[in-house]
Amino acid sequence: MEDEHKLPWYRGLTRYHWTVLIIAALGWLFDTMDQNLFNLVRQPAVASLLYPGAHTLVKSQTDIVAAISGNVTAIFLIGWAVGGLLFGILGDRLGRTRTMMITIAIYAIFTGLSGLTHSVFTFSVFRFLTALGVGGEWAAGAALVAEVFPNRSRARALGALQASSAVGNMLAALITLVLPALLLYFSIYSESWRWVFALGALPAIVVLFIRRNVHEPVGWQEAKDAAVQGGSQRELGAITQLITD
């Protein structure tokens, strides 16, 4: 029998391994797509919310739009960090698969709601809530892939997972490039940025595939069972263990 350590990283993997990688990659791909949809349409969105109906802005208005857009971006980044920490902890307690489903649903739903808002305040709130899911999805997806794949394949699988973010970036650029032209072609004259965020809600469909095809990793399940048997279930996801043990 050929030594498994000498095999290419992709040899010997089961269909389930590839299913997990594809689903996790889709989650991260749509995650980064959402981030860049926001980057590409944030100023038109803020301008539309501050000055509805205005076709051109004077310099003072443009400066205000730029400043508020930067503030909304900062709020998004804070939410991203909070989501990564919060769902990193919950991922230990609830499980990788369940957490990934929750986080994808969060960023998809609040991305869609971002396109329905009519004030900068609610837009900022929705972007913060979206970012909670964005940050949490990466934590859950990366942990899921790391725990499902064998040691010899883990690094390459995680590399492929991260590489899917480039596809998400390009997909966001394609959407913002093509969508306005399509709206004009079909004589739809409402703000195109709202339709961009509507498309950003579609990744919620991935949750259905996760629920049907992905189960919790064996390593996580064993850790949970051991914690329950030892009467210390609450220790799963305890942040203090990072600095005390």
CSV table of C-alpha atoms in Angstrom, one decimal, residues 33 37 170-180 195-196 199:
chain,number,residue,atom,x,y,z
A,33,MET,CA,-18.5,39.1,-2.1
A,37,LEU,CA,-20.4,44.8,-2.7
A,170,MET,CA,-14.4,39.4,-8.7
A,171,LEU,CA,-18.0,38.4,-8.5
A,172,ALA,CA,-18.8,41.6,-6.5
A,173,ALA,CA,-17.0,43.7,-9.2
A,174,LEU,CA,-19.0,41.9,-12.0
A,175,ILE,CA,-22.3,42.4,-10.2
A,176,THR,CA,-21.7,46.2,-9.8
A,177,LEU,CA,-20.5,46.4,-13.3
A,178,VAL,CA,-23.3,44.5,-15.1
A,179,LEU,CA,-26.3,45.1,-12.8
A,180,PRO,CA,-26.9,48.9,-13.5
A,195,TRP,CA,-30.6,45.8,-6.1
A,196,VAL,CA,-26.9,45.0,-5.4
A,199,LEU,CA,-28.4,40.0,-4.7
